[in-house]
mmCIF file with all atom_site columns, C-alpha atoms in Angstrom:
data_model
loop_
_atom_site.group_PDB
_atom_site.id
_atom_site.type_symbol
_atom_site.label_atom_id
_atom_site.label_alt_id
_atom_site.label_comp_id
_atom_site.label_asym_id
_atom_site.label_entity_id
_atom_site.label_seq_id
_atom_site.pdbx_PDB_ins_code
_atom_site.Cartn_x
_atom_site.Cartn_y
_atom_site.Cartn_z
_atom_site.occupancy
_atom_site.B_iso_or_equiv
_atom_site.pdbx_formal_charge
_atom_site.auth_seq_id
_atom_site.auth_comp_id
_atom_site.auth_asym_id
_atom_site.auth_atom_id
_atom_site.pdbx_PDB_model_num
ATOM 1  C CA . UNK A 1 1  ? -23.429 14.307  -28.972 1.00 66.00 ? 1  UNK A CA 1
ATOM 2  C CA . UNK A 1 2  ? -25.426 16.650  -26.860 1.00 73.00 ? 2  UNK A CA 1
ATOM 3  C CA . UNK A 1 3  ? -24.277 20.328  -26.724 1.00 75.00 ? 3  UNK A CA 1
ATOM 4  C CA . UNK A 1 4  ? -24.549 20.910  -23.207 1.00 81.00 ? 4  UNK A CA 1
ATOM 5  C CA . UNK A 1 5  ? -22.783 17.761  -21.281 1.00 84.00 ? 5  UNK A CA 1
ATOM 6  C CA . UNK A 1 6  ? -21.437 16.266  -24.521 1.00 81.00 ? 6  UNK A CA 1
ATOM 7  C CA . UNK A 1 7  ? -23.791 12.466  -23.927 1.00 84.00 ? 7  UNK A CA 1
ATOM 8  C CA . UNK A 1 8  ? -23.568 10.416  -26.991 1.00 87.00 ? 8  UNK A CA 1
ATOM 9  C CA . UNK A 1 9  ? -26.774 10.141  -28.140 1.00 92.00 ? 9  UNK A CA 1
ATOM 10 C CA . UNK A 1 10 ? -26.674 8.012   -31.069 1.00 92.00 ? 10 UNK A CA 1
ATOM 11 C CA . UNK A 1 11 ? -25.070 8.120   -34.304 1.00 93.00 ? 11 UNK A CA 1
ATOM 12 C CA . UNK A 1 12 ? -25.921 7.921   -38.281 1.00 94.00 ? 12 UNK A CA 1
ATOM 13 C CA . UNK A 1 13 ? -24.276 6.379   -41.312 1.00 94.00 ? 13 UNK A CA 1
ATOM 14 C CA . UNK A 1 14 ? -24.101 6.827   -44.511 1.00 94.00 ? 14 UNK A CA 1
ATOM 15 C CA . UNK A 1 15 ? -23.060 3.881   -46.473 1.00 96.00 ? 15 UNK A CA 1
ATOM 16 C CA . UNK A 1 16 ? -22.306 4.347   -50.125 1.00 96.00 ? 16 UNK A CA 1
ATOM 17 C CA . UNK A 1 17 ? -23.992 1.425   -51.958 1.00 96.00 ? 17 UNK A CA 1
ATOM 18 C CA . UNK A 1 18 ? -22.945 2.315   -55.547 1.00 97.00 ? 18 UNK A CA 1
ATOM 19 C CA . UNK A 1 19 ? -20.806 5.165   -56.378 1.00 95.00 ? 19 UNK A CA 1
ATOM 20 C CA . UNK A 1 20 ? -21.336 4.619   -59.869 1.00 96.00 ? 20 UNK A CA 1
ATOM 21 C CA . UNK A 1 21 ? -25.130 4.988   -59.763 1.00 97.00 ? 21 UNK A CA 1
ATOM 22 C CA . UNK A 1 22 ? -25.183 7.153   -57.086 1.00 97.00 ? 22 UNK A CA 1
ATOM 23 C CA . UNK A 1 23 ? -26.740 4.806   -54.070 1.00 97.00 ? 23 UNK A CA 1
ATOM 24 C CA . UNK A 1 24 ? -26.217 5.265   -50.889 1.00 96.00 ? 24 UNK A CA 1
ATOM 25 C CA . UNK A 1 25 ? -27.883 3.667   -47.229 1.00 96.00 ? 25 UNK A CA 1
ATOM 26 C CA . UNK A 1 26 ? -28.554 5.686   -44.465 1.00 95.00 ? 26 UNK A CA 1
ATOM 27 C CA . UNK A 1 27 ? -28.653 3.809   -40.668 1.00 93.00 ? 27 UNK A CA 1
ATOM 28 C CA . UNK A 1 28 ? -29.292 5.271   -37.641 1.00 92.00 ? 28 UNK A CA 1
ATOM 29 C CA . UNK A 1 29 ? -29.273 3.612   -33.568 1.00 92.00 ? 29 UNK A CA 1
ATOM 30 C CA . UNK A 1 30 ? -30.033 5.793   -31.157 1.00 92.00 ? 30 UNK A CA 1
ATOM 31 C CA . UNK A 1 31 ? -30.095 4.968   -27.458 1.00 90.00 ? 31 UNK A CA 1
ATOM 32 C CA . UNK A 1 32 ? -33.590 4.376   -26.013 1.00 89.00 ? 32 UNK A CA 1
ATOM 33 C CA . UNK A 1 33 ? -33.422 6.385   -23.439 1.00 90.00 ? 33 UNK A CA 1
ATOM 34 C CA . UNK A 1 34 ? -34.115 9.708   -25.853 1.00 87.00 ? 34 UNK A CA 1
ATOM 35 C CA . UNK A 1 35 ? -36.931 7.989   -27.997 1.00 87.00 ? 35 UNK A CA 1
ATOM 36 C CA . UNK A 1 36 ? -39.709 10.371  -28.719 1.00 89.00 ? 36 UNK A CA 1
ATOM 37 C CA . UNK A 1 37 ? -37.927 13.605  -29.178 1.00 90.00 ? 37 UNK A CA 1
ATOM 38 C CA . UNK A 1 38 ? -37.156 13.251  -32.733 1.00 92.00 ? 38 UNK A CA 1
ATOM 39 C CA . UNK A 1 39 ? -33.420 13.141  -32.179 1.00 92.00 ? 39 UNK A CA 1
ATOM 40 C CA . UNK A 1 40 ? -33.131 10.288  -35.132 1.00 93.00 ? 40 UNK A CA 1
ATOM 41 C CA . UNK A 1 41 ? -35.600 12.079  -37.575 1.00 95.00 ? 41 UNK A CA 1
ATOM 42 C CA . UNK A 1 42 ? -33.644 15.073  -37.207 1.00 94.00 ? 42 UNK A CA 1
ATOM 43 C CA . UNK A 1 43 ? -30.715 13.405  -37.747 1.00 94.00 ? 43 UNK A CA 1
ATOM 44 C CA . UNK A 1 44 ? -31.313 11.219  -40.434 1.00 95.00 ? 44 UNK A CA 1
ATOM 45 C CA . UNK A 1 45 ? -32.917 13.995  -42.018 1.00 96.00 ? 45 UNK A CA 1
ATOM 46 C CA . UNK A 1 46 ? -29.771 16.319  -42.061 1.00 95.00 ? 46 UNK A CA 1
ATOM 47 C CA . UNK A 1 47 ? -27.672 13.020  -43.729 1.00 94.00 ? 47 UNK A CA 1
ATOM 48 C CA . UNK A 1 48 ? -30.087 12.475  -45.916 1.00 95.00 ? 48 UNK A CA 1
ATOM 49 C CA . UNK A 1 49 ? -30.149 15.940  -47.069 1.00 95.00 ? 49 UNK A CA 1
ATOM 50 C CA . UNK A 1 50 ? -26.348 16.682  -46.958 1.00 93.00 ? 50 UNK A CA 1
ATOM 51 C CA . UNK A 1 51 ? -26.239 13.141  -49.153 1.00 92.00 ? 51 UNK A CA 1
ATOM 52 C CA . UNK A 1 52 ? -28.490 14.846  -51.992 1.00 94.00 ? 52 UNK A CA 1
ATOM 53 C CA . UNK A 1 53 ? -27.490 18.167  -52.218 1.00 93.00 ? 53 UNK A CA 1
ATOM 54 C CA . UNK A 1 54 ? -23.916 18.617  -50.894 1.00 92.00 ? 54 UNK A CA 1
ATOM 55 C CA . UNK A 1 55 ? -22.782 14.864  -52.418 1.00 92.00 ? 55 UNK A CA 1
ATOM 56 C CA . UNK A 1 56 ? -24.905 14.335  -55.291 1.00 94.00 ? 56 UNK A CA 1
ATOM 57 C CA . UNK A 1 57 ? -26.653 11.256  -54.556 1.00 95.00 ? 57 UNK A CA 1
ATOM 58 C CA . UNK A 1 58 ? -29.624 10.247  -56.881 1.00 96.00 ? 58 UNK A CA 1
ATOM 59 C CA . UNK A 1 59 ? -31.070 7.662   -54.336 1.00 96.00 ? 59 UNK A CA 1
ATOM 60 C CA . UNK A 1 60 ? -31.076 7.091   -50.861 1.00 95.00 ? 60 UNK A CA 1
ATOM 61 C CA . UNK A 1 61 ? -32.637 3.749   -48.815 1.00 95.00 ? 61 UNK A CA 1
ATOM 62 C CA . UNK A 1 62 ? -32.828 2.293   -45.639 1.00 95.00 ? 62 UNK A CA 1
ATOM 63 C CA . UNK A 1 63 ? -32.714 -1.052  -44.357 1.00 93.00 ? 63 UNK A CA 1
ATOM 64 C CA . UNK A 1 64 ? -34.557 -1.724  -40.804 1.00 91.00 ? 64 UNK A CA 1
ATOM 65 C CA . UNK A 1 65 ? -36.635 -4.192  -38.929 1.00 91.00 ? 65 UNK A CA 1
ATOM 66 C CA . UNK A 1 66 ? -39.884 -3.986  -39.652 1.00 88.00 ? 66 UNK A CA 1
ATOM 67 C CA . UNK A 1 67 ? -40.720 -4.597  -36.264 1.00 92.00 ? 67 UNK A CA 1
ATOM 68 C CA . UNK A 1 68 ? -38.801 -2.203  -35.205 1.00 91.00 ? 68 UNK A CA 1
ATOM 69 C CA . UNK A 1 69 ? -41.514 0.489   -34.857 1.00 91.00 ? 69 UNK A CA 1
ATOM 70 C CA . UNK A 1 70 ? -39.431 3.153   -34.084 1.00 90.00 ? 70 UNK A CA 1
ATOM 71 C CA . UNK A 1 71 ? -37.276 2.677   -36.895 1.00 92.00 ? 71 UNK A CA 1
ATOM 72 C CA . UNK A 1 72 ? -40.831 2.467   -39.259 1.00 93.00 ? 72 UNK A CA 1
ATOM 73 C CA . UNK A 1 73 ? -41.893 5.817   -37.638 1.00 93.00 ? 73 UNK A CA 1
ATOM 74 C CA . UNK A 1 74 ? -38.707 7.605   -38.913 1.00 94.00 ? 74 UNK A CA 1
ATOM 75 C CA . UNK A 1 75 ? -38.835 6.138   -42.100 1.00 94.00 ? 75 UNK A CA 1
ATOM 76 C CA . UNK A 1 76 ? -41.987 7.340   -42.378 1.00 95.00 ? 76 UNK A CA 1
ATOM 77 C CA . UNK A 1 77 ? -41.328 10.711  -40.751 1.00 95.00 ? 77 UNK A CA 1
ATOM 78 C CA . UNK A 1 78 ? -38.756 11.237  -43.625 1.00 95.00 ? 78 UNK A CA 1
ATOM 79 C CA . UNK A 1 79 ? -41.426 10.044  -46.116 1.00 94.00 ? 79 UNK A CA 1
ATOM 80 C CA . UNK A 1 80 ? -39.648 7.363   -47.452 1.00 95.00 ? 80 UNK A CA 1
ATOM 81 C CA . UNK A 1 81 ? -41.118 5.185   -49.808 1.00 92.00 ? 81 UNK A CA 1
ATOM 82 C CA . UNK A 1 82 ? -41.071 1.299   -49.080 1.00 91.00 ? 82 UNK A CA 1
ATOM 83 C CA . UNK A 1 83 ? -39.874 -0.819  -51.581 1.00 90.00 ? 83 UNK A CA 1
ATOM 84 C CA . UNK A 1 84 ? -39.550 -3.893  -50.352 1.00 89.00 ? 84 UNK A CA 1
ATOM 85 C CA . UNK A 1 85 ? -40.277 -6.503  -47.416 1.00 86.00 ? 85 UNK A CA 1
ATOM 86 C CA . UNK A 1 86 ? -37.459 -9.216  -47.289 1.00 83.00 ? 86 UNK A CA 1
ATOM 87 C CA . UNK A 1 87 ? -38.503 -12.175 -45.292 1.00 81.00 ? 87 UNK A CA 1
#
């Protein structure tokens, strides 16, 4: 939520995938009308980094369209490392 008139501007998830091996996903939507400011970097940034040093993951992923090129540019942004393309 935005500071100043309190619009929801998206939100981001964390998703535990395996406790025991210390997984976890992190998801992000965002509305479009805010693309291009780096709202979703930002934010999955802070979960990601909250998720490795203040829970103790070992490994976080994402899951996302690969057409979805805003999606890739975060991703990327957070340099990410792909892994896999599922058709």
């Amino acid at each position: 939520m935005r500071r100043g008139d309190r619009v929801l501007l998206g939100e981001v998830l964390l998703k535990i995938a395996s406790a025991d091996a210390l997984q976890a996903e992190v998801g992000c939507i965002f509305n479009p009308a805010f693309r291009g400011k780096g709202i979703a970097t930002e934010a999955a940034r802070a979960t990601i980094e909250l998720d490795f040093v203040e829970l103790g993951f070992q490994r976080i992923f994402a899951r996302l369209d690969a057409l979805n090129r805003g999606s890739v540019d975060v991703v990327e942004r957070l340099k990410m490392r792909k892994e896999a393309h599922l058709l």
